PDB file of C-alpha atoms in Angstrom:
ATOM      1  CA  MET R   1       0.000   0.000   0.000  1.00  0.00           C
ATOM      2  CA  GLU R   2       2.932   2.328   0.628  1.00  0.00           C
ATOM      3  CA  ASP R   3       3.909   2.176  -3.058  1.00  0.00           C
ATOM      4  CA  TYR R   4       0.367   3.101  -4.101  1.00  0.00           C
ATOM      5  CA  ASN R   5       0.387   6.035  -1.699  1.00  0.00           C
ATOM      6  CA  LYS R   6       3.663   7.274  -3.205  1.00  0.00           C
ATOM      7  CA  ILE R   7       2.160   7.113  -6.684  1.00  0.00           C
ATOM      8  CA  ILE R   8      -0.961   8.984  -5.572  1.00  0.00           C
ATOM      9  CA  GLU R   9       1.170  11.625  -3.845  1.00  0.00           C
ATOM     10  CA  SER R  10       3.104  12.142  -7.087  1.00  0.00           C
ATOM     11  CA  LEU R  11      -0.045  12.484  -9.231  1.00  0.00           C
ATOM     12  CA  GLY R  12      -0.749  15.819 -10.846  1.00  0.00           C
ATOM     13  CA  VAL R  13      -4.481  15.894 -11.659  1.00  0.00           C
ATOM     14  CA  LYS R  14      -5.853  18.512 -14.050  1.00  0.00           C
ATOM     15  CA  PHE R  15      -9.528  19.153 -14.762  1.00  0.00           C
ATOM     16  CA  ILE R  16     -10.270  19.321 -18.506  1.00  0.00           C
ATOM     17  CA  LYS R  17     -14.039  19.623 -18.865  1.00  0.00           C
ATOM     18  CA  ALA R  18     -17.421  18.655 -17.446  1.00  0.00           C
ATOM     19  CA  ARG R  19     -20.520  17.986 -19.537  1.00  0.00           C
ATOM     20  CA  HIS R  20     -24.216  17.228 -18.978  1.00  0.00           C
ATOM     21  CA  ILE R  21     -25.382  15.546 -22.187  1.00  0.00           C
ATOM     22  CA  ARG R  22     -28.792  14.676 -23.616  1.00  0.00           C
ATOM     23  CA  MET R  23     -28.691  11.922 -26.244  1.00  0.00           C
ATOM     24  CA  LEU R  24     -30.430  13.036 -29.458  1.00  0.00           C
ATOM     25  CA  GLN R  25     -29.962   9.969 -31.664  1.00  0.00           C
ATOM     26  CA  THR R  26     -29.321   6.293 -31.071  1.00  0.00           C
ATOM     27  CA  ILE R  27     -25.751   5.757 -32.218  1.00  0.00           C
ATOM     28  CA  THR R  28     -22.832   3.388 -31.862  1.00  0.00           C
ATOM     29  CA  ILE R  29     -19.468   5.160 -31.893  1.00  0.00           C
ATOM     30  CA  LYS R  30     -16.826   2.819 -33.240  1.00  0.00           C
ATOM     31  CA  ASN R  31     -13.396   3.174 -31.651  1.00  0.00           C
ATOM     32  CA  PHE R  32     -14.055   6.368 -29.718  1.00  0.00           C
ATOM     33  CA  TYR R  33     -10.722   7.864 -28.664  1.00  0.00           C
ATOM     34  CA  ASP R  34      -9.475  10.865 -26.720  1.00  0.00           C
ATOM     35  CA  VAL R  35      -6.247  11.861 -25.000  1.00  0.00           C
ATOM     36  CA  GLU R  36      -7.750  12.587 -21.587  1.00  0.00           C
ATOM     37  CA  ASN R  37      -9.368  10.218 -19.106  1.00  0.00           C
ATOM     38  CA  SER R  38     -13.157  10.405 -19.003  1.00  0.00           C
ATOM     39  CA  LEU R  39     -15.643   9.215 -16.397  1.00  0.00           C
ATOM     40  CA  MET R  40     -19.277   9.052 -17.503  1.00  0.00           C
ATOM     41  CA  ILE R  41     -22.311   8.435 -15.272  1.00  0.00           C
ATOM     42  CA  LEU R  42     -25.648   7.394 -16.790  1.00  0.00           C
ATOM     43  CA  TYR R  43     -28.547   9.419 -15.392  1.00  0.00           C
ATOM     44  CA  ASP R  44     -31.344   8.091 -17.600  1.00  0.00           C
ATOM     45  CA  GLY R  45     -31.794   5.957 -20.704  1.00  0.00           C
ATOM     46  CA  GLU R  46     -29.590   3.262 -22.158  1.00  0.00           C
ATOM     47  CA  VAL R  47     -25.846   3.144 -22.803  1.00  0.00           C
ATOM     48  CA  SER R  48     -23.794   0.055 -23.544  1.00  0.00           C
ATOM     49  CA  PHE R  49     -20.075  -0.513 -23.748  1.00  0.00           C
ATOM     50  CA  GLY R  50     -19.225  -3.352 -26.110  1.00  0.00           C
ATOM     51  CA  ASN R  51     -21.641  -6.100 -25.106  1.00  0.00           C
ATOM     52  CA  GLU R  52     -22.150  -4.772 -21.575  1.00  0.00           C
ATOM     53  CA  LYS R  53     -25.147  -2.655 -20.635  1.00  0.00           C
ATOM     54  CA  ILE R  54     -24.521   0.226 -18.259  1.00  0.00           C
ATOM     55  CA  ASP R  55     -27.235   0.550 -15.628  1.00  0.00           C
ATOM     56  CA  VAL R  56     -28.600   3.907 -14.492  1.00  0.00           C
ATOM     57  CA  GLY R  57     -26.284   5.236 -11.788  1.00  0.00           C
ATOM     58  CA  ASP R  58     -23.296   3.231 -12.999  1.00  0.00           C
ATOM     59  CA  MET R  59     -20.252   4.715 -14.703  1.00  0.00           C
ATOM     60  CA  LEU R  60     -17.898   4.048 -17.603  1.00  0.00           C
ATOM     61  CA  PHE R  61     -14.228   4.963 -17.206  1.00  0.00           C
ATOM     62  CA  ILE R  62     -12.205   5.353 -20.417  1.00  0.00           C
ATOM     63  CA  PRO R  63      -8.471   5.931 -19.853  1.00  0.00           C
ATOM     64  CA  GLY R  64      -6.849   8.483 -22.120  1.00  0.00           C
ATOM     65  CA  GLY R  65      -5.470   6.931 -25.283  1.00  0.00           C
ATOM     66  CA  LYS R  66      -7.743   3.888 -25.198  1.00  0.00           C
ATOM     67  CA  HIS R  67     -10.292   2.998 -27.866  1.00  0.00           C
ATOM     68  CA  ALA R  68     -13.852   2.105 -26.889  1.00  0.00           C
ATOM     69  CA  THR R  69     -17.027   1.244 -28.802  1.00  0.00           C
ATOM     70  CA  VAL R  70     -20.011   2.799 -27.020  1.00  0.00           C
ATOM     71  CA  THR R  71     -23.725   2.778 -27.910  1.00  0.00           C
ATOM     72  CA  TYR R  72     -25.970   5.649 -26.780  1.00  0.00           C
ATOM     73  CA  SER R  73     -29.778   5.327 -27.010  1.00  0.00           C
ATOM     74  CA  SER R  74     -32.102   8.316 -27.349  1.00  0.00           C
ATOM     75  CA  GLY R  75     -35.161   6.176 -26.603  1.00  0.00           C
ATOM     76  CA  ASP R  76     -36.414   6.092 -30.191  1.00  0.00           C
ATOM     77  CA  ASN R  77     -36.428   2.252 -30.344  1.00  0.00           C
ATOM     78  CA  VAL R  78     -34.433   2.076 -33.564  1.00  0.00           C
ATOM     79  CA  GLN R  79     -31.285   0.248 -34.491  1.00  0.00           C
ATOM     80  CA  PRO R  80     -28.250   2.367 -33.612  1.00  0.00           C
ATOM     81  CA  LYS R  81     -26.615   4.308 -36.385  1.00  0.00           C
ATOM     82  CA  VAL R  82     -22.961   3.253 -36.536  1.00  0.00           C
ATOM     83  CA  VAL R  83     -20.631   6.249 -36.807  1.00  0.00           C
ATOM     84  CA  SER R  84     -16.862   6.529 -36.929  1.00  0.00           C
ATOM     85  CA  ASN R  85     -14.960   8.485 -34.328  1.00  0.00           C
ATOM     86  CA  GLU R  86     -14.232  11.166 -36.938  1.00  0.00           C
ATOM     87  CA  GLU R  87     -17.890  11.560 -37.904  1.00  0.00           C
ATOM     88  CA  PHE R  88     -18.947  11.759 -34.267  1.00  0.00           C
ATOM     89  CA  LEU R  89     -16.356  14.382 -33.357  1.00  0.00           C
ATOM     90  CA  THR R  90     -17.034  16.587 -36.372  1.00  0.00           C
ATOM     91  CA  ARG R  91     -20.857  16.331 -36.234  1.00  0.00           C
ATOM     92  CA  ARG R  92     -21.280  15.972 -32.514  1.00  0.00           C
ATOM     93  CA  GLU R  93     -24.130  18.501 -32.319  1.00  0.00           C
ATOM     94  CA  LEU R  94     -26.336  16.100 -34.319  1.00  0.00           C
ATOM     95  CA  TYR R  95     -26.012  13.378 -31.705  1.00  0.00           C
ATOM     96  CA  PHE R  96     -25.556  15.139 -28.349  1.00  0.00           C
ATOM     97  CA  ASP R  97     -27.122  18.228 -26.806  1.00  0.00           C
ATOM     98  CA  THR R  98     -24.888  19.860 -24.199  1.00  0.00           C
ATOM     99  CA  LEU R  99     -26.954  21.233 -21.290  1.00  0.00           C
ATOM    100  CA  ARG R 100     -25.896  24.065 -18.958  1.00  0.00           C
ATOM    101  CA  ASP R 101     -28.730  24.347 -16.414  1.00  0.00           C
ATOM    102  CA  SER R 102     -27.281  23.165 -13.104  1.00  0.00           C
ATOM    103  CA  SER R 103     -30.754  22.590 -11.645  1.00  0.00           C
ATOM    104  CA  GLN R 104     -31.468  19.956 -14.305  1.00  0.00           C
ATOM    105  CA  VAL R 105     -28.386  17.754 -13.730  1.00  0.00           C
ATOM    106  CA  GLY R 106     -29.572  14.166 -13.425  1.00  0.00           C
ATOM    107  CA  LYS R 107     -33.203  15.061 -14.187  1.00  0.00           C
ATOM    108  CA  ILE R 108     -33.277  15.052 -18.006  1.00  0.00           C
ATOM    109  CA  PRO R 109     -34.472  11.943 -19.909  1.00  0.00           C
ATOM    110  CA  HIS R 110     -31.796  10.070 -21.861  1.00  0.00           C
ATOM    111  CA  SER R 111     -28.897  11.938 -20.315  1.00  0.00           C
ATOM    112  CA  PHE R 112     -25.518  11.393 -18.735  1.00  0.00           C
ATOM    113  CA  GLY R 113     -22.821  13.408 -16.977  1.00  0.00           C
ATOM    114  CA  LEU R 114     -19.146  13.364 -17.858  1.00  0.00           C
ATOM    115  CA  VAL R 115     -15.921  14.656 -16.337  1.00  0.00           C
ATOM    116  CA  ALA R 116     -12.638  14.559 -18.282  1.00  0.00           C
ATOM    117  CA  PHE R 117      -9.269  14.968 -16.596  1.00  0.00           C
ATOM    118  CA  ASP R 118      -5.527  14.377 -16.872  1.00  0.00           C
ATOM    119  CA  ALA R 119      -3.616  12.431 -14.224  1.00  0.00           C
ATOM    120  CA  LYS R 120       0.156  12.519 -14.588  1.00  0.00           C
ATOM    121  CA  VAL R 121       2.899  11.076 -12.401  1.00  0.00           C
ATOM    122  CA  PHE R 122       5.682  13.616 -11.772  1.00  0.00           C
ATOM    123  CA  ASP R 123       3.881  15.900 -14.242  1.00  0.00           C
ATOM    124  CA  SER R 124       5.206  13.728 -17.072  1.00  0.00           C
ATOM    125  CA  VAL R 125       3.648  10.268 -17.300  1.00  0.00           C
ATOM    126  CA  ASN R 126      -0.032   9.718 -18.075  1.00  0.00           C
ATOM    127  CA  PHE R 127      -0.856   7.445 -15.171  1.00  0.00           C
ATOM    128  CA  PHE R 128      -3.858   5.449 -16.402  1.00  0.00           C
ATOM    129  CA  THR R 129      -2.422   5.223 -19.928  1.00  0.00           C
ATOM    130  CA  SER R 130       0.851   3.897 -18.548  1.00  0.00           C
ATOM    131  CA  LEU R 131      -1.001   1.035 -16.842  1.00  0.00           C
ATOM    132  CA  ASP R 132      -2.248  -0.117 -20.257  1.00  0.00           C
ATOM    133  CA  ILE R 133      -5.660  -0.876 -18.741  1.00  0.00           C
ATOM    134  CA  PRO R 134      -8.796  -1.094 -20.907  1.00  0.00           C
ATOM    135  CA  PRO R 135     -11.970   0.932 -20.337  1.00  0.00           C
ATOM    136  CA  PHE R 136     -14.186  -0.538 -17.618  1.00  0.00           C
ATOM    137  CA  ILE R 137     -17.572  -0.119 -15.957  1.00  0.00           C
ATOM    138  CA  ILE R 138     -17.781   1.098 -12.345  1.00  0.00           C
ATOM    139  CA  LYS R 139     -20.828  -0.255 -10.547  1.00  0.00           C
ATOM    140  CA  HIS R 140     -22.604   0.807  -7.374  1.00  0.00           C
ATOM    141  CA  ASN R 141     -20.363   3.704  -6.356  1.00  0.00           C
ATOM    142  CA  THR R 142     -22.591   6.490  -5.096  1.00  0.00           C
ATOM    143  CA  TYR R 143     -19.614   8.486  -3.820  1.00  0.00           C
ATOM    144  CA  LEU R 144     -18.066   8.765  -7.288  1.00  0.00           C
ATOM    145  CA  GLY R 145     -21.465   9.606  -8.729  1.00  0.00           C
ATOM    146  CA  ARG R 146     -21.916  12.399  -6.211  1.00  0.00           C
ATOM    147  CA  LEU R 147     -18.468  13.796  -7.041  1.00  0.00           C
ATOM    148  CA  ILE R 148     -19.335  13.989 -10.738  1.00  0.00           C
ATOM    149  CA  GLY R 149     -22.567  15.814  -9.886  1.00  0.00           C
ATOM    150  CA  GLU R 150     -20.742  18.278  -7.635  1.00  0.00           C
ATOM    151  CA  ILE R 151     -18.138  19.020 -10.327  1.00  0.00           C
ATOM    152  CA  LEU R 152     -20.908  19.631 -12.858  1.00  0.00           C
ATOM    153  CA  GLN R 153     -22.679  21.980 -10.455  1.00  0.00           C
ATOM    154  CA  GLU R 154     -19.498  23.970  -9.793  1.00  0.00           C
ATOM    155  CA  ASP R 155     -18.585  24.162 -13.473  1.00  0.00           C
ATOM    156  CA  PHE R 156     -22.022  25.475 -14.449  1.00  0.00           C
ATOM    157  CA  ASN R 157     -22.122  28.258 -11.857  1.00  0.00           C
ATOM    158  CA  ASP R 158     -19.841  31.298 -11.867  1.00  0.00           C
ATOM    159  CA  VAL R 159     -19.228  31.605  -8.129  1.00  0.00           C
ATOM    160  CA  ALA R 160     -16.217  32.544  -6.023  1.00  0.00           C
ATOM    161  CA  GLY R 161     -13.689  29.726  -5.650  1.00  0.00           C
ATOM    162  CA  ARG R 162     -15.204  27.713  -8.507  1.00  0.00           C
ATOM    163  CA  GLY R 163     -11.852  26.768 -10.060  1.00  0.00           C
ATOM    164  CA  ARG R 164     -10.318  25.768  -6.727  1.00  0.00           C
ATOM    165  CA  ILE R 165     -13.266  23.579  -5.757  1.00  0.00           C
ATOM    166  CA  ILE R 166     -13.269  21.879  -9.178  1.00  0.00           C
ATOM    167  CA  LYS R 167      -9.526  21.196  -8.849  1.00  0.00           C
ATOM    168  CA  ILE R 168      -9.940  19.628  -5.392  1.00  0.00           C
ATOM    169  CA  LYS R 169     -12.918  17.510  -6.408  1.00  0.00           C
ATOM    170  CA  THR R 170     -11.236  16.349  -9.639  1.00  0.00           C
ATOM    171  CA  GLU R 171      -8.207  15.198  -7.639  1.00  0.00           C
ATOM    172  CA  GLU R 172     -10.600  13.352  -5.334  1.00  0.00           C
ATOM    173  CA  LEU R 173     -12.283  11.800  -8.385  1.00  0.00           C
ATOM    174  CA  ALA R 174      -8.966  10.447  -9.726  1.00  0.00           C
ATOM    175  CA  ILE R 175      -8.049   8.965  -6.343  1.00  0.00           C
ATOM    176  CA  GLU R 176     -11.470   7.327  -5.991  1.00  0.00           C
ATOM    177  CA  VAL R 177     -11.027   5.648  -9.391  1.00  0.00           C
ATOM    178  CA  ILE R 178      -7.674   4.244  -8.202  1.00  0.00           C
ATOM    179  CA  ARG R 179      -9.279   3.091  -4.950  1.00  0.00           C
ATOM    180  CA  TYR R 180     -12.020   1.378  -6.930  1.00  0.00           C
ATOM    181  CA  ILE R 181      -9.386  -0.455  -8.990  1.00  0.00           C
ATOM    182  CA  LEU R 182      -7.589  -1.599  -5.821  1.00  0.00           C
ATOM    183  CA  LYS R 183     -10.742  -2.529  -3.874  1.00  0.00           C
ATOM    184  CA  ASN R 184     -12.126  -4.617  -6.726  1.00  0.00           C
ATOM    185  CA  ARG R 185      -8.691  -5.988  -7.664  1.00  0.00           C
ATOM    186  CA  LEU R 186      -8.913  -4.713 -11.232  1.00  0.00           C
ATOM    187  CA  PHE R 187      -5.573  -4.550 -13.068  1.00  0.00           C
ATOM    188  CA  VAL R 188      -3.694  -4.808  -9.757  1.00  0.00           C
ATOM    189  CA  GLU R 189      -0.775  -6.579 -11.453  1.00  0.00           C
ATOM    190  CA  GLN R 190      -0.261  -3.572 -13.727  1.00  0.00           C
ATOM    191  CA  LEU R 191      -0.381  -1.248 -10.722  1.00  0.00           C
ATOM    192  CA  VAL R 192       2.231  -3.321  -8.890  1.00  0.00           C
ATOM    193  CA  THR R 193       4.499  -3.446 -11.946  1.00  0.00           C
ATOM    194  CA  ASN R 194       4.258   0.268 -12.629  1.00  0.00           C
ATOM    195  CA  SER R 195       4.773   1.284  -9.008  1.00  0.00           C
ATOM    196  CA  THR R 196       8.358   0.017  -9.306  1.00  0.00           C
ATOM    197  CA  TYR R 197       9.388   2.048 -12.327  1.00  0.00           C
ATOM    198  CA  PHE R 198       7.765   5.244 -11.070  1.00  0.00           C
ATOM    199  CA  LYS R 199      10.527   5.260  -8.416  1.00  0.00           C
ATOM    200  CA  ASP R 200      13.472   4.914 -10.827  1.00  0.00           C
ATOM    201  CA  PRO R 201      15.222   8.325 -10.931  1.00  0.00           C
ATOM    202  CA  ARG R 202      16.834   7.707 -14.341  1.00  0.00           C
ATOM    203  CA  LEU R 203      13.451   7.022 -15.894  1.00  0.00           C
ATOM    204  CA  ILE R 204      11.934  10.078 -14.249  1.00  0.00           C
ATOM    205  CA  ASP R 205      14.785  12.140 -15.745  1.00  0.00           C
ATOM    206  CA  ILE R 206      13.900  10.775 -19.195  1.00  0.00           C
ATOM    207  CA  PHE R 207      10.198  11.566 -18.724  1.00  0.00           C
ATOM    208  CA  ALA R 208      11.000  15.117 -17.609  1.00  0.00           C
ATOM    209  CA  TYR R 209      13.443  15.686 -20.480  1.00  0.00           C
ATOM    210  CA  ILE R 210      10.918  14.479 -23.062  1.00  0.00           C
ATOM    211  CA  LYS R 211       8.228  16.762 -21.619  1.00  0.00           C
ATOM    212  CA  ASP R 212      10.529  19.801 -21.780  1.00  0.00           C
ATOM    213  CA  ASN R 213      11.943  19.083 -25.253  1.00  0.00           C
ATOM    214  CA  LEU R 214       9.060  17.819 -27.385  1.00  0.00           C
ATOM    215  CA  GLY R 215      10.140  19.967 -30.329  1.00  0.00           C
ATOM    216  CA  GLY R 216      13.790  18.934 -30.192  1.00  0.00           C
ATOM    217  CA  ASP R 217      15.996  15.907 -30.751  1.00  0.00           C
ATOM    218  CA  LEU R 218      14.635  12.973 -28.742  1.00  0.00           C
ATOM    219  CA  SER R 219      16.651  10.201 -30.335  1.00  0.00           C
ATOM    220  CA  ASN R 220      17.773   7.210 -28.309  1.00  0.00           C
ATOM    221  CA  LYS R 221      21.265   8.724 -28.273  1.00  0.00           C
ATOM    222  CA  VAL R 222      19.978  11.835 -26.506  1.00  0.00           C
ATOM    223  CA  LEU R 223      17.854   9.811 -24.077  1.00  0.00           C
ATOM    224  CA  ALA R 224      20.844   7.596 -23.287  1.00  0.00           C
ATOM    225  CA  ASN R 225      22.845  10.664 -22.263  1.00  0.00           C
ATOM    226  CA  VAL R 226      19.988  11.874 -20.075  1.00  0.00           C
ATOM    227  CA  ALA R 227      19.735   8.531 -18.261  1.00  0.00           C
ATOM    228  CA  ASN R 228      23.479   7.898 -18.297  1.00  0.00           C
ATOM    229  CA  VAL R 229      23.110   4.494 -19.959  1.00  0.00           C
ATOM    230  CA  SER R 230      24.389   3.241 -23.297  1.00  0.00           C
ATOM    231  CA  GLU R 231      22.603   4.116 -26.529  1.00  0.00           C
ATOM    232  CA  ASP R 232      22.221   0.423 -27.330  1.00  0.00           C
ATOM    233  CA  TYR R 233      20.588  -0.239 -23.969  1.00  0.00           C
ATOM    234  CA  VAL R 234      18.310   2.777 -23.471  1.00  0.00           C
ATOM    235  CA  GLY R 235      15.462   1.444 -25.661  1.00  0.00           C
ATOM    236  CA  GLN R 236      15.508  -1.925 -23.904  1.00  0.00           C
ATOM    237  CA  TYR R 237      15.749  -0.216 -20.505  1.00  0.00           C
ATOM    238  CA  PHE R 238      12.787   2.069 -21.216  1.00  0.00           C
ATOM    239  CA  LYS R 239      10.601  -0.721 -22.576  1.00  0.00           C
ATOM    240  CA  MET R 240      11.519  -3.107 -19.752  1.00  0.00           C
ATOM    241  CA  LEU R 241      10.211  -0.612 -17.189  1.00  0.00           C
ATOM    242  CA  THR R 242       7.271   0.856 -19.075  1.00  0.00           C
ATOM    243  CA  GLN R 243       6.226  -1.876 -21.550  1.00  0.00           C
ATOM    244  CA  ILE R 244       6.366   0.703 -24.356  1.00  0.00           C
ATOM    245  CA  ASN R 245       9.002   1.668 -26.914  1.00  0.00           C
ATOM    246  CA  PRO R 246      10.488   5.118 -26.106  1.00  0.00           C
ATOM    247  CA  GLN R 247       9.754   6.488 -29.588  1.00  0.00           C
ATOM    248  CA  ASP R 248       6.105   5.367 -29.310  1.00  0.00           C
ATOM    249  CA  TYR R 249       5.889   7.119 -25.950  1.00  0.00           C
ATOM    250  CA  ILE R 250       7.440  10.263 -27.434  1.00  0.00           C
ATOM    251  CA  GLU R 251       4.949  10.302 -30.303  1.00  0.00           C
ATOM    252  CA  TYR R 252       2.039   9.990 -27.881  1.00  0.00           C
ATOM    253  CA  GLN R 253       3.396  12.894 -25.811  1.00  0.00           C
ATOM    254  CA  ARG R 254       3.886  15.006 -28.933  1.00  0.00           C
ATOM    255  CA  MET R 255       0.358  14.316 -30.147  1.00  0.00           C
ATOM    256  CA  GLU R 256      -1.103  15.020 -26.724  1.00  0.00           C
ATOM    257  CA  GLU R 257       0.607  18.416 -26.701  1.00  0.00           C
ATOM    258  CA  ALA R 258      -0.608  19.045 -30.256  1.00  0.00           C
ATOM    259  CA  VAL R 259      -4.198  18.490 -29.064  1.00  0.00           C
ATOM    260  CA  ASN R 260      -3.580  20.872 -26.170  1.00  0.00           C
ATOM    261  CA  LEU R 261      -2.288  23.551 -28.565  1.00  0.00           C
ATOM    262  CA  LEU R 262      -5.256  23.049 -30.895  1.00  0.00           C
ATOM    263  CA  ARG R 263      -7.554  23.618 -27.934  1.00  0.00           C
ATOM    264  CA  THR R 264      -5.791  26.570 -26.368  1.00  0.00           C
ATOM    265  CA  SER R 265      -4.047  28.523 -29.149  1.00  0.00           C
ATOM    266  CA  LYS R 266      -4.715  30.008 -32.574  1.00  0.00           C
ATOM    267  CA  LYS R 267      -1.432  28.763 -34.016  1.00  0.00           C
ATOM    268  CA  SER R 268      -1.510  27.240 -37.478  1.00  0.00           C
ATOM    269  CA  ILE R 269      -1.420  23.467 -37.980  1.00  0.00           C
ATOM    270  CA  ARG R 270       2.060  23.894 -39.499  1.00  0.00           C
ATOM    271  CA  ALA R 271       3.298  25.850 -36.459  1.00  0.00           C
ATOM    272  CA  ILE R 272       1.820  23.336 -34.019  1.00  0.00           C
ATOM    273  CA  GLY R 273       3.393  20.416 -35.864  1.00  0.00           C
ATOM    274  CA  ALA R 274       6.789  22.124 -35.809  1.00  0.00           C
ATOM    275  CA  GLU R 275       6.448  23.013 -32.127  1.00  0.00           C
ATOM    276  CA  VAL R 276       5.901  19.374 -31.161  1.00  0.00           C
ATOM    277  CA  GLY R 277       8.741  18.062 -33.282  1.00  0.00           C
ATOM    278  CA  TYR R 278       7.387  17.458 -36.801  1.00  0.00           C
ATOM    279  CA  LYS R 279       9.260  19.340 -39.529  1.00  0.00           C
ATOM    280  CA  ASP R 280       7.068  17.784 -42.234  1.00  0.00           C
ATOM    281  CA  THR R 281       3.510  19.134 -41.838  1.00  0.00           C
ATOM    282  CA  ALA R 282       1.993  16.501 -44.139  1.00  0.00           C
ATOM    283  CA  TYR R 283       3.570  13.704 -42.090  1.00  0.00           C
ATOM    284  CA  PHE R 284       2.350  15.327 -38.856  1.00  0.00           C
ATOM    285  CA  CYS R 285      -1.199  15.481 -40.251  1.00  0.00           C
ATOM    286  CA  ARG R 286      -1.084  11.827 -41.343  1.00  0.00           C
ATOM    287  CA  ARG R 287       0.152  10.659 -37.947  1.00  0.00           C
ATOM    288  CA  PHE R 288      -2.399  12.842 -36.136  1.00  0.00           C
ATOM    289  CA  LYS R 289      -5.309  11.374 -38.069  1.00  0.00           C
ATOM    290  CA  MET R 290      -3.940   7.848 -37.646  1.00  0.00           C
ATOM    291  CA  MET R 291      -3.792   8.305 -33.880  1.00  0.00           C
ATOM    292  CA  PHE R 292      -7.068  10.172 -33.278  1.00  0.00           C
ATOM    293  CA  GLY R 293      -9.161   9.166 -36.278  1.00  0.00           C
ATOM    294  CA  ILE R 294      -9.786  12.817 -37.134  1.00  0.00           C
ATOM    295  CA  PRO R 295      -7.773  15.483 -38.991  1.00  0.00           C
ATOM    296  CA  ALA R 296      -6.090  18.145 -36.863  1.00  0.00           C
ATOM    297  CA  GLY R 297      -8.217  20.899 -38.423  1.00  0.00           C
ATOM    298  CA  LYS R 298     -11.434  19.097 -37.575  1.00  0.00           C
ATOM    299  CA  MET R 299     -10.225  18.510 -34.036  1.00  0.00           C
ATOM    300  CA  ARG R 300      -9.894  22.298 -33.651  1.00  0.00           C
ATOM    301  CA  ARG R 301     -13.407  22.806 -35.059  1.00  0.00           C
ATOM    302  CA  ARG R 302     -14.769  20.192 -32.689  1.00  0.00           C
ATOM    303  CA  GLU R 303     -13.222  21.951 -29.697  1.00  0.00           C
ATOM    304  CA  SER R 304     -14.641  25.324 -30.750  1.00  0.00           C
ATOM    305  CA  LEU R 305     -18.126  23.812 -31.054  1.00  0.00           C
ATOM    306  CA  MET R 306     -17.884  22.195 -27.628  1.00  0.00           C
ATOM    307  CA  ASN R 307     -16.922  25.505 -26.033  1.00  0.00           C
ATOM    308  CA  VAL R 308     -19.736  27.562 -27.546  1.00  0.00           C
TER     309      VAL R 308
END
């Protein structure tokens, strides 16, 4: 338990968004994907994840970077329309209505609440992504459900201390998800394995260097110098501790930062690609679409629509 406490103490949790959604059409989203973790609670209606039905009051947790096929029912008793992740993200307003009345949270037919957040160890490693755990359903957890409702209420009301309260409650939300994993012995082996490498100072140095130099040279030779190991060994060392190739990890970090820049800046696609380490804009765009299932330009449009 001490190792888990050390991991939790090192977690940096960042609130991304909260949504209260009414389902407008019955759809199945194939291979839904996003970079942040999301926790959804079903208030009314029908939602299924793969072949599993989510009961009212239960939740679906999707770790950042993981694909999931989810069916949302608007109560029209028709076969779900199957849509790709790209179609859903670019035409989201056809399928979901985003509600902003705090008094109606949990009271609208065919609706759910959602909170999205980042959780990073030492401000570098995406914690849930690093565990390589699949999406999963959380059952019978009224405490987590209440936290989601409280975050929604705070986010919808412009009151003093709103940001601080949301930050505290989002941190609590992330910890409760970890506690749920431990209590129900879900993916405990991955937690045990990862708790060891989170304490390796050489690996932490690599994580920090990558984070601070996404636009620069991140070859194995450079990483070897950072960790003070041989160039021939650094790839094996990194993969042995993290179960992922260092260059794959670097690409994920670069793409995650690209999404952040698309959401928060007005920089051009070319400038964003260059800033995260891609000199060839066409190659950056191909890799972006391959990873997220949506072109970078459409991702920016999607974010602007969600923030209207």
